[in-house]
Amino acid sequence: VSRVAGVSVATVSKALNGATGVSDDARSRVLEAAERLDYRPSRSAQALAGRRTHLIGYCLPEPGRWGNPTLDAFLHAMVASSALHNLEVVVFSAHATDGLTPYRDLIRRGAVDGFLLSETDYHDRRIEYLAELGFPFASFGRTDDTDGYSWVDVDGGVGCAAAVEHLASQGHRTLAMLAWPQPSEVGDARVAGFLEAVKRHDLNEPVVVRSPNGIEQGRQAYGRVMSENRDVTAIVAVQDELALGAILEARARNVTVGADLAVVGFDDIPSASIVDPPLTSLRQPFHLIGGILVDMLVDQIAGITAPRGELLAPELVIRDSSRRSRT
Amino acid sequence: VSRVAGVSVATVSKALNGATGVSDDARSRVLEAAERLDYRPSRSAQALAGRRTHLIGYCLPEPGRWGNPTLDAFLHAMVASSALHNLEVVVFSAHATDGLTPYRDLIRRGAVDGFLLSETDYHDRRIEYLAELGFPFASFGRTDDTDGYSWVDVDGGVGCAAAVEHLASQGHRTLAMLAWPQPSEVGDARVAGFLEAVKRHDLNEPVVVRSPNGIEQGRQAYGRVMSENRDVTAIVAVQDELALGAILEARARNVTVGADLAVVGFDDIPSASIVDPPLTSLRQPFHLIGGILVDMLVDQIAGITAPRGELLAPELVIRDSSRRSRT
DNA sequence: CTGAAAGCGCTTACAG
DNA sequence: CTGAAAGCGCTTACAG
């Protein structure tokens, strides 16, 4: 390229990287030559000389017992956003390690510029480790200490409150919640949002039933709700499988879901939209989350901005399972 | 490291890479020093000098309308196998491109040593492009020409035949198949295997009903099967959602699934094991597939072996939906 | 078997 | 604004 443009390789490098201190004339000649030659700089050489790999690491969540319905959307969001910044995503696994080792190795080998974390819980050792090291990262999920690093999280309480609001507007007065067994940080936040909204809207005393995930579990949970209080006409579930179970059990009991019983789930898993009636559910905005995470990470890598946190509301996707009149 | 071991960096490099032409004495001194210093070679420098990035590229499938229940297992399998070969997986997307551009760019930038392909269909342009270029890759799925490159595929026909065999052994004589609308290369191979096995076991004339994917669609398809032939006691579905729909519709009609009606699906999606009764299904051995693909790719990168193809049988996971006596 | 040297293809001070 | 030079941290012929 430098030969074709008639300048030195140093000038080519500066021009291509948009650096300052290059005449417009030289710049345009370089750009033209690069275009004509369809030049692509070598990633390896750039990485070694520039001390930037243009790679970011993402550790896959442990494979779910039931698969991971959200990985697809999340990965696509991160990859698409990364591409905008000329970054690529390298995935790895922490399976059969202490969870920190793969991060440490990638850092020591200079294999990535930063990390994207997910499945972060309140006592996540990775946060502490990376923050202390000062290595760039951004996390989906936060620890109990939300300072000193960049994170994005989804406010389950706000989501469940929105569900209650929606149900109240449909005229429901007696609600139930299918929750997870305690303690569950994520689950308890959702229940808290539910209870707060019930109180705020001055609804009847709600029923809270606790159960692990699962469609069968949801069926049983529905039965327990009804045996506790026959007046319940609307159910909010902490997770979609429980909600699906409730729908199936209600149908088996000849209850018309939608008209006689409203059901709202959480996560908008694939099955949610293909059950009959389709399930109203709280969807985490993965596309947004992926974009924000990558932006945060880019800022951390550039080192120009302080870390920041962002709390998003899930989106209530209203379908027929919570609509009185099925249009 | 070279200073601590008292040898030159050249010797260190050879010792660490297991190259020939190093005395045992020097080798052990280097290894010990490296161990003590917890030395990790720089990936970028290795890549530039060794002309191997130790990175392999995988293009994410287009995000599915209903999510991608198999991506999780497949990615984990590839990542785990790659780790065994000291390789990392970089994921990218071909979204909004002609499908070839991202591959070409990664190659030109020397960003990866090879590619892992999936979602390969009979007229896949990537195969032709990469094979012609002589760039290393291995494909999950094959084109109509299976020569000249390495691939792994799952034989749907054999799987469906195994399902028929299982059903015949349970005493079923009149079967039905829920198939996809024609033409579908993958779907038609499954139907062909089904029909061949029915004939081979000398069973009654089977019913074949065609429908797109979906739980609702499966319910309707079950209805059509029964209206065509009331004697049908066993159903093989080309995909799990159709099978799930059949189960739900049969239950709604008070047919006892398992005892009175056997149902077998394909793919073993997460919902398959949590429906009631749990669905017998043909599972693609992703763990195996990922391992074989990576092994093939490693061979291609090393350039020592000719390309090869491998056809695997799906595994019939027998659950209560096809068992007469539910134990 | 060993090590000095060249080189991988870039970027970045630095001197002109 | 420009280019010669050094250097990123390794690997690989090559001469000893």
PDB file of N, CA and C in Angstrom, chain A residues 38 40-48 53 55 60-64 66-68 71-72 75-76 79 86 88-93 104-106 108-110 215-216 219 251 270-271 273-274 276, chain B residues 38 40-48 53 55 60-64 66-68 71-72 75-76 79 86 88-93 104-106 108-110 215-216 219 251 270-271 273-274 276:
ATOM      1  N   ASP A  38      -7.769  -3.399  -1.878  1.00  0.00           N
ATOM      2  CA  ASP A  38      -8.619  -4.122  -0.945  1.00  0.00           C
ATOM      3  C   ASP A  38      -7.777  -4.611   0.243  1.00  0.00           C
ATOM      4  N   ARG A  40      -6.364  -5.270   3.903  1.00  0.00           N
ATOM      5  CA  ARG A  40      -6.850  -5.495   5.267  1.00  0.00           C
ATOM      6  C   ARG A  40      -5.632  -5.699   6.145  1.00  0.00           C
ATOM      7  N   PRO A  41      -5.498  -4.878   7.155  1.00  0.00           N
ATOM      8  CA  PRO A  41      -4.328  -5.032   8.032  1.00  0.00           C
ATOM      9  C   PRO A  41      -4.370  -6.359   8.783  1.00  0.00           C
ATOM     10  N   SER A  42      -3.239  -6.903   9.056  1.00  0.00           N
ATOM     11  CA  SER A  42      -3.151  -8.161   9.789  1.00  0.00           C
ATOM     12  C   SER A  42      -3.507  -7.960  11.259  1.00  0.00           C
ATOM     13  N   ARG A  43      -4.454  -8.755  11.692  1.00  0.00           N
ATOM     14  CA  ARG A  43      -4.879  -8.649  13.083  1.00  0.00           C
ATOM     15  C   ARG A  43      -3.730  -8.961  14.044  1.00  0.00           C
ATOM     16  N   SER A  44      -2.967  -9.969  13.725  1.00  0.00           N
ATOM     17  CA  SER A  44      -1.903 -10.394  14.638  1.00  0.00           C
ATOM     18  C   SER A  44      -0.856  -9.307  14.796  1.00  0.00           C
ATOM     19  N   ALA A  45      -0.473  -8.719  13.677  1.00  0.00           N
ATOM     20  CA  ALA A  45       0.551  -7.684  13.749  1.00  0.00           C
ATOM     21  C   ALA A  45       0.028  -6.457  14.483  1.00  0.00           C
ATOM     22  N   GLN A  46      -1.213  -6.099  14.185  1.00  0.00           N
ATOM     23  CA  GLN A  46      -1.810  -4.970  14.884  1.00  0.00           C
ATOM     24  C   GLN A  46      -1.858  -5.223  16.382  1.00  0.00           C
ATOM     25  N   ALA A  47      -2.204  -6.453  16.713  1.00  0.00           N
ATOM     26  CA  ALA A  47      -2.325  -6.790  18.127  1.00  0.00           C
ATOM     27  C   ALA A  47      -0.976  -6.661  18.827  1.00  0.00           C
ATOM     28  N   LEU A  48       0.058  -7.199  18.183  1.00  0.00           N
ATOM     29  CA  LEU A  48       1.371  -7.190  18.828  1.00  0.00           C
ATOM     30  C   LEU A  48       1.929  -5.771  18.936  1.00  0.00           C
ATOM     31  N   THR A  53      -5.847  -6.391  21.090  1.00  0.00           N
ATOM     32  CA  THR A  53      -6.155  -7.578  20.298  1.00  0.00           C
ATOM     33  C   THR A  53      -7.419  -7.391  19.469  1.00  0.00           C
ATOM     34  N   LEU A  55     -10.133  -8.167  20.509  1.00  0.00           N
ATOM     35  CA  LEU A  55     -10.916  -9.345  20.881  1.00  0.00           C
ATOM     36  C   LEU A  55     -11.470  -9.110  22.285  1.00  0.00           C
ATOM     37  N   LEU A  60     -19.218 -18.552  28.371  1.00  0.00           N
ATOM     38  CA  LEU A  60     -20.551 -19.140  28.237  1.00  0.00           C
ATOM     39  C   LEU A  60     -21.094 -19.558  29.598  1.00  0.00           C
ATOM     40  N   PRO A  61     -22.362 -19.293  29.836  1.00  0.00           N
ATOM     41  CA  PRO A  61     -22.980 -19.808  31.067  1.00  0.00           C
ATOM     42  C   PRO A  61     -22.916 -21.329  31.059  1.00  0.00           C
ATOM     43  N   GLU A  62     -22.894 -21.918  32.221  1.00  0.00           N
ATOM     44  CA  GLU A  62     -22.953 -23.375  32.296  1.00  0.00           C
ATOM     45  C   GLU A  62     -24.158 -23.856  31.501  1.00  0.00           C
ATOM     46  N   PRO A  63     -23.996 -24.942  30.770  1.00  0.00           N
ATOM     47  CA  PRO A  63     -25.118 -25.415  29.964  1.00  0.00           C
ATOM     48  C   PRO A  63     -26.312 -25.696  30.858  1.00  0.00           C
ATOM     49  N   GLY A  64     -27.451 -25.156  30.497  1.00  0.00           N
ATOM     50  CA  GLY A  64     -28.639 -25.282  31.326  1.00  0.00           C
ATOM     51  C   GLY A  64     -29.186 -26.680  31.275  1.00  0.00           C
ATOM     52  N   TRP A  66     -32.129 -27.343  30.949  1.00  0.00           N
ATOM     53  CA  TRP A  66     -33.170 -27.335  29.915  1.00  0.00           C
ATOM     54  C   TRP A  66     -32.745 -26.512  28.717  1.00  0.00           C
ATOM     55  N   GLY A  67     -31.437 -26.459  28.479  1.00  0.00           N
ATOM     56  CA  GLY A  67     -31.010 -25.586  27.397  1.00  0.00           C
ATOM     57  C   GLY A  67     -31.041 -24.143  27.864  1.00  0.00           C
ATOM     58  N   ASN A  68     -30.610 -23.268  27.030  1.00  0.00           N
ATOM     59  CA  ASN A  68     -30.558 -21.862  27.403  1.00  0.00           C
ATOM     60  C   ASN A  68     -31.270 -21.047  26.332  1.00  0.00           C
ATOM     61  N   LEU A  71     -29.569 -17.509  25.380  1.00  0.00           N
ATOM     62  CA  LEU A  71     -28.192 -17.371  24.911  1.00  0.00           C
ATOM     63  C   LEU A  71     -28.137 -16.867  23.473  1.00  0.00           C
ATOM     64  N   ASP A  72     -28.990 -17.416  22.655  1.00  0.00           N
ATOM     65  CA  ASP A  72     -29.053 -17.055  21.251  1.00  0.00           C
ATOM     66  C   ASP A  72     -29.178 -15.535  21.084  1.00  0.00           C
ATOM     67  N   LEU A  75     -26.091 -13.524  22.678  1.00  0.00           N
ATOM     68  CA  LEU A  75     -24.862 -13.618  21.885  1.00  0.00           C
ATOM     69  C   LEU A  75     -24.960 -12.764  20.621  1.00  0.00           C
ATOM     70  N   HIS A  76     -26.070 -12.883  19.938  1.00  0.00           N
ATOM     71  CA  HIS A  76     -26.240 -12.094  18.722  1.00  0.00           C
ATOM     72  C   HIS A  76     -26.131 -10.604  19.019  1.00  0.00           C
ATOM     73  N   VAL A  79     -22.430  -9.756  19.673  1.00  0.00           N
ATOM     74  CA  VAL A  79     -21.618  -9.848  18.460  1.00  0.00           C
ATOM     75  C   VAL A  79     -21.911  -8.677  17.528  1.00  0.00           C
ATOM     76  N   ASN A  86     -15.490  -2.748  15.653  1.00  0.00           N
ATOM     77  CA  ASN A  86     -14.372  -3.490  15.092  1.00  0.00           C
ATOM     78  C   ASN A  86     -13.768  -4.470  16.101  1.00  0.00           C
ATOM     79  N   GLU A  88     -14.125  -8.438  17.916  1.00  0.00           N
ATOM     80  CA  GLU A  88     -14.691  -9.771  17.760  1.00  0.00           C
ATOM     81  C   GLU A  88     -14.850 -10.394  19.150  1.00  0.00           C
ATOM     82  N   VAL A  89     -15.766 -11.318  19.252  1.00  0.00           N
ATOM     83  CA  VAL A  89     -16.051 -11.957  20.537  1.00  0.00           C
ATOM     84  C   VAL A  89     -15.455 -13.357  20.558  1.00  0.00           C
ATOM     85  N   VAL A  90     -14.613 -13.643  21.531  1.00  0.00           N
ATOM     86  CA  VAL A  90     -14.151 -15.021  21.682  1.00  0.00           C
ATOM     87  C   VAL A  90     -14.839 -15.628  22.900  1.00  0.00           C
ATOM     88  N   VAL A  91     -15.437 -16.793  22.671  1.00  0.00           N
ATOM     89  CA  VAL A  91     -16.183 -17.447  23.741  1.00  0.00           C
ATOM     90  C   VAL A  91     -15.321 -18.528  24.372  1.00  0.00           C
ATOM     91  N   PHE A  92     -15.474 -18.681  25.656  1.00  0.00           N
ATOM     92  CA  PHE A  92     -14.742 -19.729  26.347  1.00  0.00           C
ATOM     93  C   PHE A  92     -15.639 -20.281  27.443  1.00  0.00           C
ATOM     94  N   SER A  93     -15.136 -21.278  28.120  1.00  0.00           N
ATOM     95  CA  SER A  93     -15.944 -21.929  29.137  1.00  0.00           C
ATOM     96  C   SER A  93     -15.148 -22.029  30.430  1.00  0.00           C
ATOM     97  N   ARG A 104      -7.952 -15.448  34.113  1.00  0.00           N
ATOM     98  CA  ARG A 104      -6.568 -15.129  34.414  1.00  0.00           C
ATOM     99  C   ARG A 104      -5.641 -15.512  33.259  1.00  0.00           C
ATOM    100  N   ASP A 105      -5.865 -16.699  32.703  1.00  0.00           N
ATOM    101  CA  ASP A 105      -5.013 -17.147  31.604  1.00  0.00           C
ATOM    102  C   ASP A 105      -5.148 -16.245  30.374  1.00  0.00           C
ATOM    103  N   LEU A 106      -6.362 -15.903  30.042  1.00  0.00           N
ATOM    104  CA  LEU A 106      -6.562 -15.050  28.862  1.00  0.00           C
ATOM    105  C   LEU A 106      -5.886 -13.697  29.061  1.00  0.00           C
ATOM    106  N   ARG A 108      -3.252 -13.065  31.057  1.00  0.00           N
ATOM    107  CA  ARG A 108      -1.808 -13.226  31.069  1.00  0.00           C
ATOM    108  C   ARG A 108      -1.249 -13.472  29.678  1.00  0.00           C
ATOM    109  N   ARG A 109      -2.022 -14.107  28.838  1.00  0.00           N
ATOM    110  CA  ARG A 109      -1.557 -14.347  27.482  1.00  0.00           C
ATOM    111  C   ARG A 109      -1.845 -13.154  26.579  1.00  0.00           C
ATOM    112  N   GLY A 110      -2.465 -12.135  27.132  1.00  0.00           N
ATOM    113  CA  GLY A 110      -2.788 -10.976  26.317  1.00  0.00           C
ATOM    114  C   GLY A 110      -3.720 -11.332  25.185  1.00  0.00           C
ATOM    115  N   ILE A 215     -42.763 -27.061  34.230  1.00  0.00           N
ATOM    116  CA  ILE A 215     -44.153 -27.023  33.798  1.00  0.00           C
ATOM    117  C   ILE A 215     -45.021 -27.823  34.761  1.00  0.00           C
ATOM    118  N   GLU A 216     -44.575 -29.026  35.129  1.00  0.00           N
ATOM    119  CA  GLU A 216     -45.350 -29.827  36.083  1.00  0.00           C
ATOM    120  C   GLU A 216     -45.491 -29.076  37.402  1.00  0.00           C
ATOM    121  N   ARG A 219     -48.165 -26.583  37.219  1.00  0.00           N
ATOM    122  CA  ARG A 219     -49.510 -27.151  37.335  1.00  0.00           C
ATOM    123  C   ARG A 219     -49.871 -27.339  38.800  1.00  0.00           C
ATOM    124  N   ARG A 251     -56.567 -24.959  31.978  1.00  0.00           N
ATOM    125  CA  ARG A 251     -57.322 -25.491  30.845  1.00  0.00           C
ATOM    126  C   ARG A 251     -57.888 -26.856  31.164  1.00  0.00           C
ATOM    127  N   PRO A 270     -39.191 -19.160  24.275  1.00  0.00           N
ATOM    128  CA  PRO A 270     -39.804 -19.492  22.990  1.00  0.00           C
ATOM    129  C   PRO A 270     -41.200 -20.098  23.114  1.00  0.00           C
ATOM    130  N   SER A 271     -41.372 -21.026  24.066  1.00  0.00           N
ATOM    131  CA  SER A 271     -42.672 -21.681  24.187  1.00  0.00           C
ATOM    132  C   SER A 271     -43.779 -20.700  24.546  1.00  0.00           C
ATOM    133  N   SER A 273     -44.807 -17.984  23.303  1.00  0.00           N
ATOM    134  CA  SER A 273     -45.627 -17.429  22.230  1.00  0.00           C
ATOM    135  C   SER A 273     -46.352 -18.504  21.434  1.00  0.00           C
ATOM    136  N   ILE A 274     -46.069 -19.773  21.701  1.00  0.00           N
ATOM    137  CA  ILE A 274     -46.738 -20.806  20.915  1.00  0.00           C
ATOM    138  C   ILE A 274     -47.711 -21.648  21.730  1.00  0.00           C
ATOM    139  N   ASP A 276     -51.280 -22.047  23.839  1.00  0.00           N
ATOM    140  CA  ASP A 276     -52.616 -21.538  23.550  1.00  0.00           C
ATOM    141  C   ASP A 276     -53.365 -21.331  24.845  1.00  0.00           C
TER     142      ASP A 276
ATOM    143  N   ASP B  38       5.421 -19.073  36.259  1.00  0.00           N
ATOM    144  CA  ASP B  38       4.041 -19.130  35.777  1.00  0.00           C
ATOM    145  C   ASP B  38       3.933 -18.400  34.442  1.00  0.00           C
ATOM    146  N   ARG B  40       3.271 -17.489  30.633  1.00  0.00           N
ATOM    147  CA  ARG B  40       2.307 -17.753  29.556  1.00  0.00           C
ATOM    148  C   ARG B  40       2.771 -16.971  28.335  1.00  0.00           C
ATOM    149  N   PRO B  41       3.015 -17.663  27.245  1.00  0.00           N
ATOM    150  CA  PRO B  41       3.466 -16.945  26.044  1.00  0.00           C
ATOM    151  C   PRO B  41       2.381 -16.008  25.512  1.00  0.00           C
ATOM    152  N   SER B  42       2.785 -14.935  24.928  1.00  0.00           N
ATOM    153  CA  SER B  42       1.834 -13.970  24.370  1.00  0.00           C
ATOM    154  C   SER B  42       1.178 -14.536  23.111  1.00  0.00           C
ATOM    155  N   ARG B  43      -0.133 -14.533  23.131  1.00  0.00           N
ATOM    156  CA  ARG B  43      -0.872 -15.033  21.980  1.00  0.00           C
ATOM    157  C   ARG B  43      -0.563 -14.209  20.726  1.00  0.00           C
ATOM    158  N   SER B  44      -0.508 -12.911  20.879  1.00  0.00           N
ATOM    159  CA  SER B  44      -0.313 -12.048  19.713  1.00  0.00           C
ATOM    160  C   SER B  44       1.043 -12.310  19.069  1.00  0.00           C
ATOM    161  N   ALA B  45       2.054 -12.418  19.893  1.00  0.00           N
ATOM    162  CA  ALA B  45       3.396 -12.634  19.354  1.00  0.00           C
ATOM    163  C   ALA B  45       3.487 -14.018  18.708  1.00  0.00           C
ATOM    164  N   GLN B  46       2.918 -14.996  19.375  1.00  0.00           N
ATOM    165  CA  GLN B  46       2.907 -16.342  18.794  1.00  0.00           C
ATOM    166  C   GLN B  46       2.201 -16.337  17.449  1.00  0.00           C
ATOM    167  N   ALA B  47       1.103 -15.609  17.401  1.00  0.00           N
ATOM    168  CA  ALA B  47       0.322 -15.577  16.174  1.00  0.00           C
ATOM    169  C   ALA B  47       1.134 -14.960  15.043  1.00  0.00           C
ATOM    170  N   LEU B  48       1.790 -13.862  15.344  1.00  0.00           N
ATOM    171  CA  LEU B  48       2.523 -13.156  14.297  1.00  0.00           C
ATOM    172  C   LEU B  48       3.733 -13.957  13.831  1.00  0.00           C
ATOM    173  N   THR B  53      -3.015 -18.321  14.597  1.00  0.00           N
ATOM    174  CA  THR B  53      -3.681 -17.473  15.586  1.00  0.00           C
ATOM    175  C   THR B  53      -4.197 -18.272  16.779  1.00  0.00           C
ATOM    176  N   LEU B  55      -6.961 -19.413  16.832  1.00  0.00           N
ATOM    177  CA  LEU B  55      -8.353 -18.999  16.899  1.00  0.00           C
ATOM    178  C   LEU B  55      -9.103 -19.679  15.755  1.00  0.00           C
ATOM    179  N   LEU B  60     -22.466 -17.610  13.932  1.00  0.00           N
ATOM    180  CA  LEU B  60     -23.727 -17.925  14.593  1.00  0.00           C
ATOM    181  C   LEU B  60     -24.839 -18.093  13.573  1.00  0.00           C
ATOM    182  N   PRO B  61     -25.690 -19.088  13.765  1.00  0.00           N
ATOM    183  CA  PRO B  61     -26.869 -19.200  12.900  1.00  0.00           C
ATOM    184  C   PRO B  61     -27.738 -17.954  13.065  1.00  0.00           C
ATOM    185  N   GLU B  62     -28.481 -17.630  12.045  1.00  0.00           N
ATOM    186  CA  GLU B  62     -29.419 -16.519  12.177  1.00  0.00           C
ATOM    187  C   GLU B  62     -30.294 -16.763  13.396  1.00  0.00           C
ATOM    188  N   PRO B  63     -30.576 -15.712  14.157  1.00  0.00           N
ATOM    189  CA  PRO B  63     -31.394 -15.916  15.356  1.00  0.00           C
ATOM    190  C   PRO B  63     -32.731 -16.510  14.964  1.00  0.00           C
ATOM    191  N   GLY B  64     -33.096 -17.581  15.620  1.00  0.00           N
ATOM    192  CA  GLY B  64     -34.320 -18.288  15.270  1.00  0.00           C
ATOM    193  C   GLY B  64     -35.545 -17.493  15.690  1.00  0.00           C
ATOM    194  N   TRP B  66     -37.965 -18.702  17.117  1.00  0.00           N
ATOM    195  CA  TRP B  66     -38.334 -19.216  18.451  1.00  0.00           C
ATOM    196  C   TRP B  66     -37.111 -19.468  19.312  1.00  0.00           C
ATOM    197  N   GLY B  67     -36.058 -18.725  19.058  1.00  0.00           N
ATOM    198  CA  GLY B  67     -34.846 -19.017  19.810  1.00  0.00           C
ATOM    199  C   GLY B  67     -34.180 -20.235  19.213  1.00  0.00           C
ATOM    200  N   ASN B  68     -33.048 -20.568  19.731  1.00  0.00           N
ATOM    201  CA  ASN B  68     -32.296 -21.690  19.194  1.00  0.00           C
ATOM    202  C   ASN B  68     -31.935 -22.637  20.329  1.00  0.00           C
ATOM    203  N   LEU B  71     -28.257 -24.292  20.191  1.00  0.00           N
ATOM    204  CA  LEU B  71     -27.022 -23.507  20.120  1.00  0.00           C
ATOM    205  C   LEU B  71     -26.181 -23.698  21.377  1.00  0.00           C
ATOM    206  N   ASP B  72     -26.838 -23.679  22.501  1.00  0.00           N
ATOM    207  CA  ASP B  72     -26.179 -23.836  23.788  1.00  0.00           C
ATOM    208  C   ASP B  72     -25.299 -25.078  23.818  1.00  0.00           C
ATOM    209  N   LEU B  75     -22.427 -25.009  21.003  1.00  0.00           N
ATOM    210  CA  LEU B  75     -21.324 -24.109  21.324  1.00  0.00           C
ATOM    211  C   LEU B  75     -20.442 -24.681  22.425  1.00  0.00           C
ATOM    212  N   HIS B  76     -21.072 -25.184  23.475  1.00  0.00           N
ATOM    213  CA  HIS B  76     -20.293 -25.755  24.567  1.00  0.00           C
ATOM    214  C   HIS B  76     -19.418 -26.900  24.070  1.00  0.00           C
ATOM    215  N   VAL B  79     -16.489 -25.443  22.078  1.00  0.00           N
ATOM    216  CA  VAL B  79     -15.542 -24.734  22.933  1.00  0.00           C
ATOM    217  C   VAL B  79     -14.730 -25.725  23.761  1.00  0.00           C
ATOM    218  N   ASN B  86      -5.878 -26.333  22.555  1.00  0.00           N
ATOM    219  CA  ASN B  86      -5.321 -25.005  22.781  1.00  0.00           C
ATOM    220  C   ASN B  86      -5.834 -23.999  21.752  1.00  0.00           C
ATOM    221  N   GLU B  88      -9.093 -21.280  20.651  1.00  0.00           N
ATOM    222  CA  GLU B  88     -10.249 -20.548  21.148  1.00  0.00           C
ATOM    223  C   GLU B  88     -11.215 -20.325  19.996  1.00  0.00           C
ATOM    224  N   VAL B  89     -12.481 -20.162  20.340  1.00  0.00           N
ATOM    225  CA  VAL B  89     -13.513 -19.983  19.312  1.00  0.00           C
ATOM    226  C   VAL B  89     -13.931 -18.519  19.259  1.00  0.00           C
ATOM    227  N   VAL B  90     -13.830 -17.901  18.101  1.00  0.00           N
ATOM    228  CA  VAL B  90     -14.391 -16.556  17.971  1.00  0.00           C
ATOM    229  C   VAL B  90     -15.668 -16.637  17.154  1.00  0.00           C
ATOM    230  N   VAL B  91     -16.708 -16.054  17.706  1.00  0.00           N
ATOM    231  CA  VAL B  91     -18.012 -16.110  17.050  1.00  0.00           C
ATOM    232  C   VAL B  91     -18.263 -14.810  16.297  1.00  0.00           C
ATOM    233  N   PHE B  92     -18.904 -14.939  15.174  1.00  0.00           N
ATOM    234  CA  PHE B  92     -19.251 -13.745  14.409  1.00  0.00           C
ATOM    235  C   PHE B  92     -20.607 -13.975  13.767  1.00  0.00           C
ATOM    236  N   SER B  93     -21.085 -12.985  13.085  1.00  0.00           N
ATOM    237  CA  SER B  93     -22.411 -13.072  12.495  1.00  0.00           C
ATOM    238  C   SER B  93     -22.334 -12.658  11.040  1.00  0.00           C
ATOM    239  N   ARG B 104     -14.484 -13.988   4.308  1.00  0.00           N
ATOM    240  CA  ARG B 104     -13.400 -13.445   3.506  1.00  0.00           C
ATOM    241  C   ARG B 104     -12.561 -12.447   4.318  1.00  0.00           C
ATOM    242  N   ASP B 105     -13.233 -11.589   5.042  1.00  0.00           N
ATOM    243  CA  ASP B 105     -12.511 -10.590   5.821  1.00  0.00           C
ATOM    244  C   ASP B 105     -11.639 -11.226   6.891  1.00  0.00           C
ATOM    245  N   LEU B 106     -12.196 -12.195   7.589  1.00  0.00           N
ATOM    246  CA  LEU B 106     -11.421 -12.842   8.651  1.00  0.00           C
ATOM    247  C   LEU B 106     -10.187 -13.527   8.078  1.00  0.00           C
ATOM    248  N   ARG B 108      -8.603 -12.709   5.228  1.00  0.00           N
ATOM    249  CA  ARG B 108      -7.663 -11.706   4.741  1.00  0.00           C
ATOM    250  C   ARG B 108      -6.921 -11.021   5.877  1.00  0.00           C
ATOM    251  N   ARG B 109      -7.558 -10.874   6.992  1.00  0.00           N
ATOM    252  CA  ARG B 109      -6.897 -10.247   8.127  1.00  0.00           C
ATOM    253  C   ARG B 109      -6.081 -11.264   8.919  1.00  0.00           C
ATOM    254  N   GLY B 110      -6.116 -12.485   8.489  1.00  0.00           N
ATOM    255  CA  GLY B 110      -5.375 -13.513   9.217  1.00  0.00           C
ATOM    256  C   GLY B 110      -5.871 -13.655  10.636  1.00  0.00           C
ATOM    257  N   ILE B 215     -46.611 -25.980  17.857  1.00  0.00           N
ATOM    258  CA  ILE B 215     -47.436 -26.784  18.751  1.00  0.00           C
ATOM    259  C   ILE B 215     -48.881 -26.810  18.274  1.00  0.00           C
ATOM    260  N   GLU B 216     -49.416 -25.642  17.937  1.00  0.00           N
ATOM    261  CA  GLU B 216     -50.794 -25.590  17.420  1.00  0.00           C
ATOM    262  C   GLU B 216     -50.913 -26.445  16.163  1.00  0.00           C
ATOM    263  N   ARG B 219     -51.228 -30.019  16.955  1.00  0.00           N
ATOM    264  CA  ARG B 219     -52.574 -30.402  17.403  1.00  0.00           C
ATOM    265  C   ARG B 219     -53.464 -30.667  16.203  1.00  0.00           C
ATOM    266  N   ARG B 251     -54.341 -35.733  24.601  1.00  0.00           N
ATOM    267  CA  ARG B 251     -54.789 -35.634  25.990  1.00  0.00           C
ATOM    268  C   ARG B 251     -56.142 -34.947  26.069  1.00  0.00           C
ATOM    269  N   PRO B 270     -35.719 -28.710  24.817  1.00  0.00           N
ATOM    270  CA  PRO B 270     -35.896 -28.668  26.266  1.00  0.00           C
ATOM    271  C   PRO B 270     -37.296 -29.055  26.727  1.00  0.00           C
ATOM    272  N   SER B 271     -38.321 -28.562  26.029  1.00  0.00           N
ATOM    273  CA  SER B 271     -39.687 -28.858  26.465  1.00  0.00           C
ATOM    274  C   SER B 271     -40.006 -30.340  26.401  1.00  0.00           C
ATOM    275  N   SER B 273     -38.645 -32.952  27.568  1.00  0.00           N
ATOM    276  CA  SER B 273     -38.509 -33.741  28.782  1.00  0.00           C
ATOM    277  C   SER B 273     -39.395 -33.232  29.910  1.00  0.00           C
ATOM    278  N   ILE B 274     -40.060 -32.098  29.726  1.00  0.00           N
ATOM    279  CA  ILE B 274     -40.886 -31.593  30.816  1.00  0.00           C
ATOM    280  C   ILE B 274     -42.374 -31.635  30.510  1.00  0.00           C
ATOM    281  N   ASP B 276     -45.933 -33.743  29.884  1.00  0.00           N
ATOM    282  CA  ASP B 276     -46.467 -34.926  30.561  1.00  0.00           C
ATOM    283  C   ASP B 276     -47.331 -35.717  29.608  1.00  0.00           C
TER     284      ASP B 276
END
